[in-house]
Tab-separated table of C-alpha atoms and ligand atoms in Angstrom:
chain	number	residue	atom	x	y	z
A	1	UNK	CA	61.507	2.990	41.666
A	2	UNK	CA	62.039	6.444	40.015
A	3	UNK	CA	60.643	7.889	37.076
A	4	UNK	CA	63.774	7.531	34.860
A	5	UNK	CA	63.197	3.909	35.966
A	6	UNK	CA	60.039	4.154	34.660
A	7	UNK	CA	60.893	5.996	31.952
A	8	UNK	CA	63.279	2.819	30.830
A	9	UNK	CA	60.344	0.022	31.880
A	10	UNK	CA	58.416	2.378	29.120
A	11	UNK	CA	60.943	2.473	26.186
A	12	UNK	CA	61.465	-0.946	26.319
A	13	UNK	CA	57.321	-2.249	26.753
A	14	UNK	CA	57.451	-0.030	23.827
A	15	UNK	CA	58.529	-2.265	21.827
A	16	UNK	CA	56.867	-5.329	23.212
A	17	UNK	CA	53.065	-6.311	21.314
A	18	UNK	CA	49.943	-5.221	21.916
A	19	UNK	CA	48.355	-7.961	23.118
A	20	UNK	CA	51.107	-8.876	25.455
A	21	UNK	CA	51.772	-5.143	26.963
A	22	UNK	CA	49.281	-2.541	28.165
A	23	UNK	CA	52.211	0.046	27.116
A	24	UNK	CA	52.683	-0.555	23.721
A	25	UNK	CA	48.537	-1.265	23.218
A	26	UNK	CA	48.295	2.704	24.363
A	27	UNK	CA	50.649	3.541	22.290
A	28	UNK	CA	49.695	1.818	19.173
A	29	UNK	CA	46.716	3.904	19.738
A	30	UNK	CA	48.911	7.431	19.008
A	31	UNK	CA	49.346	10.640	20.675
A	32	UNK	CA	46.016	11.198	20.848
A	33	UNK	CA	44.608	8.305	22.954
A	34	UNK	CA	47.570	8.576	24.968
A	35	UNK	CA	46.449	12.125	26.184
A	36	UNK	CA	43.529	11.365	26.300
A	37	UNK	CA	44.090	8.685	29.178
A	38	UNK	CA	46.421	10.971	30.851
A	39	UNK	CA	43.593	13.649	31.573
A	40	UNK	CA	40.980	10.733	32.555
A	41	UNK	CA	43.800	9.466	34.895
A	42	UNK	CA	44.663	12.994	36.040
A	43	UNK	CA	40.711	13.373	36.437
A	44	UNK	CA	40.656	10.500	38.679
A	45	UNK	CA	43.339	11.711	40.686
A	46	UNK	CA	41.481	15.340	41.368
A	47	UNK	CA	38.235	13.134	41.878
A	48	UNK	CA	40.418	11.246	45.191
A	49	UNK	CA	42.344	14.452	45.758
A	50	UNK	CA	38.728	16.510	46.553
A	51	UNK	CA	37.572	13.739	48.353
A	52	UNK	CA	40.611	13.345	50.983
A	53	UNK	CA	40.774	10.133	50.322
A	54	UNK	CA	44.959	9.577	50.766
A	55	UNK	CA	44.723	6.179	49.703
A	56	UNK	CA	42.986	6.527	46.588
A	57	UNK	CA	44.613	9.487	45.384
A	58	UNK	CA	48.390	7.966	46.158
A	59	UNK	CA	47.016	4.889	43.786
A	60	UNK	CA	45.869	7.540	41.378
A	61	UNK	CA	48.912	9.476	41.493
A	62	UNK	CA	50.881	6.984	40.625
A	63	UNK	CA	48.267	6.260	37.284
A	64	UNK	CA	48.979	9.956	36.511
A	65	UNK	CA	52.643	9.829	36.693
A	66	UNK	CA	53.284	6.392	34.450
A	67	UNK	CA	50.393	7.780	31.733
A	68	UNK	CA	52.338	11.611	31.867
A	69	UNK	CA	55.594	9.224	30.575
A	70	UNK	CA	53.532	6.993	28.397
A	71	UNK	CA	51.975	10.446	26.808
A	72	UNK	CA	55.989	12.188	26.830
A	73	UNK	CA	56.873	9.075	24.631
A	74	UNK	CA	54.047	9.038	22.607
A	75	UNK	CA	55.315	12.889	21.243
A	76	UNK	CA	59.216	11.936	21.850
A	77	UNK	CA	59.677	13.441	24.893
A	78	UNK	CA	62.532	12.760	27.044
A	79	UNK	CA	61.862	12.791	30.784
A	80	UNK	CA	65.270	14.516	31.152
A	81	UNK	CA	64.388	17.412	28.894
A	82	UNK	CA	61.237	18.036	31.425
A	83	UNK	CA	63.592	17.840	34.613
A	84	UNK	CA	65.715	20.513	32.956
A	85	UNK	CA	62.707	22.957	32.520
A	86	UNK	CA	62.338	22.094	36.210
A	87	UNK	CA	66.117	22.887	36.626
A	88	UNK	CA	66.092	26.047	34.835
A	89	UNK	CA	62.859	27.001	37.121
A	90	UNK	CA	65.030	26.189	40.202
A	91	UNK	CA	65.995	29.094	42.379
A	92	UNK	CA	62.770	31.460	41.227
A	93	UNK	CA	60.197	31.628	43.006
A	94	UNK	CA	56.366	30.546	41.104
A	95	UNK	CA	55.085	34.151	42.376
A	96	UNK	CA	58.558	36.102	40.695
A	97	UNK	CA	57.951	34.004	37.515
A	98	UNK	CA	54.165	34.892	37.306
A	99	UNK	CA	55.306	38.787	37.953
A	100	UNK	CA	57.707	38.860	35.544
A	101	UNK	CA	55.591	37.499	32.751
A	102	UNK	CA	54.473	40.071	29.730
B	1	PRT	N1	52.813	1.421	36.176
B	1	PRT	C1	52.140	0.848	35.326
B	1	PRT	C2	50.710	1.060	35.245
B	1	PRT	N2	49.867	1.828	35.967
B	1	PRT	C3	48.650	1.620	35.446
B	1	PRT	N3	48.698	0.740	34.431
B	1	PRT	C4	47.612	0.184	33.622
B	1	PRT	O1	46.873	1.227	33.057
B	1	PRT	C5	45.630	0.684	32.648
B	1	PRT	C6	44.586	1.742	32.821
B	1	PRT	O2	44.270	1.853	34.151
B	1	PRT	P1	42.775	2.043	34.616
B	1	PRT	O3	42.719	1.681	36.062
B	1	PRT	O4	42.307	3.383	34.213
B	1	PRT	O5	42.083	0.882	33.793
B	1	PRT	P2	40.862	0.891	32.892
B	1	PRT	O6	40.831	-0.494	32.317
B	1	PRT	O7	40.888	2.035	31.940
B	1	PRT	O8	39.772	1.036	33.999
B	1	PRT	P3	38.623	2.086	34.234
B	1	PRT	O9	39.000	3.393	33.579
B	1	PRT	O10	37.433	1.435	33.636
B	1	PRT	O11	38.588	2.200	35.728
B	1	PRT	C7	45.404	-0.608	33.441
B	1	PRT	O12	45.500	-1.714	32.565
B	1	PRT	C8	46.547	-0.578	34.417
B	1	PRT	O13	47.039	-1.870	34.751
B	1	PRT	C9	49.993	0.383	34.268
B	1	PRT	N4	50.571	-0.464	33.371
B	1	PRT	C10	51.919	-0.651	33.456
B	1	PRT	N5	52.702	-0.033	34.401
B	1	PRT	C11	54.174	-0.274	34.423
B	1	PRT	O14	54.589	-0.664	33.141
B	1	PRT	C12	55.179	-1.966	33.203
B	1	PRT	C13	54.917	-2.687	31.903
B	1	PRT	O15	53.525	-2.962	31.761
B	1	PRT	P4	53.002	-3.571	30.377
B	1	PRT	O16	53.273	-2.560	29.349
B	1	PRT	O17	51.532	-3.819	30.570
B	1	PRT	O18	53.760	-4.824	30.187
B	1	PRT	C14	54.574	-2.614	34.436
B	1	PRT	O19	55.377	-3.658	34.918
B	1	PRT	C15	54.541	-1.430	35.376
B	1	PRT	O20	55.840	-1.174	35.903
């Protein structure tokens, strides 16, 4: 599984109903809702991540990554479009970046 996999499992769930598809129920709830369960998910996953708790926080990673697509669809986001910004980033290091900043 990768997350243009993902990404794909989302577009099409999408379009599925409601009360058939946890995907399109979030997103027939808007952008909103959709962030919103991104930061309780990315919450959780902090919660596990403080606690050392590897098993927990690998299951909550993995809530944090599908509900970061679910929320990049809710706005129209393409998952490619982030993985360029990521590209462009490549070769610079975090530190240099935060230097260079005005
Ligand atoms: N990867 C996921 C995935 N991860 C988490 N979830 C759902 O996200 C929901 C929220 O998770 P929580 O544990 O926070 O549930 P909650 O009910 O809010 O519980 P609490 O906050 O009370 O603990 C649950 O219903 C989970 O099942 C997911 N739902 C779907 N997918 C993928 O999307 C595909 C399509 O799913 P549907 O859209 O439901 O058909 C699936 O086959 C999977 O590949």
């Amino acid at each position: 599984m990768t997350l243009d996999d993902l990404e794909t499992i989302i577009a099409t769930r999408a379009k599925a109903s409601p009360d058939d598809s946890w995907t399109a129920k979030l997103l027939a709830k808007g952008p909103e809702k959709c962030a919103e369960k991104f930061g309780e998910e990315a919450i959780e996953a902090i919660i596990e991540a403080t606690k050392g708790d590897k098993e927990r926080l690998t299951s909550e990673a993995a809530d944090v990554l599908f509900h970061l697509l679910v929320m990049l669809k809710s706005q129209n986001v393409a998952l490619a479009d982030v993985m360029a910004e990521l590209e462009q980033r490549q070769g610079q290091s975090g530190l240099q970046e935060k230097a260079g900043r005005t």
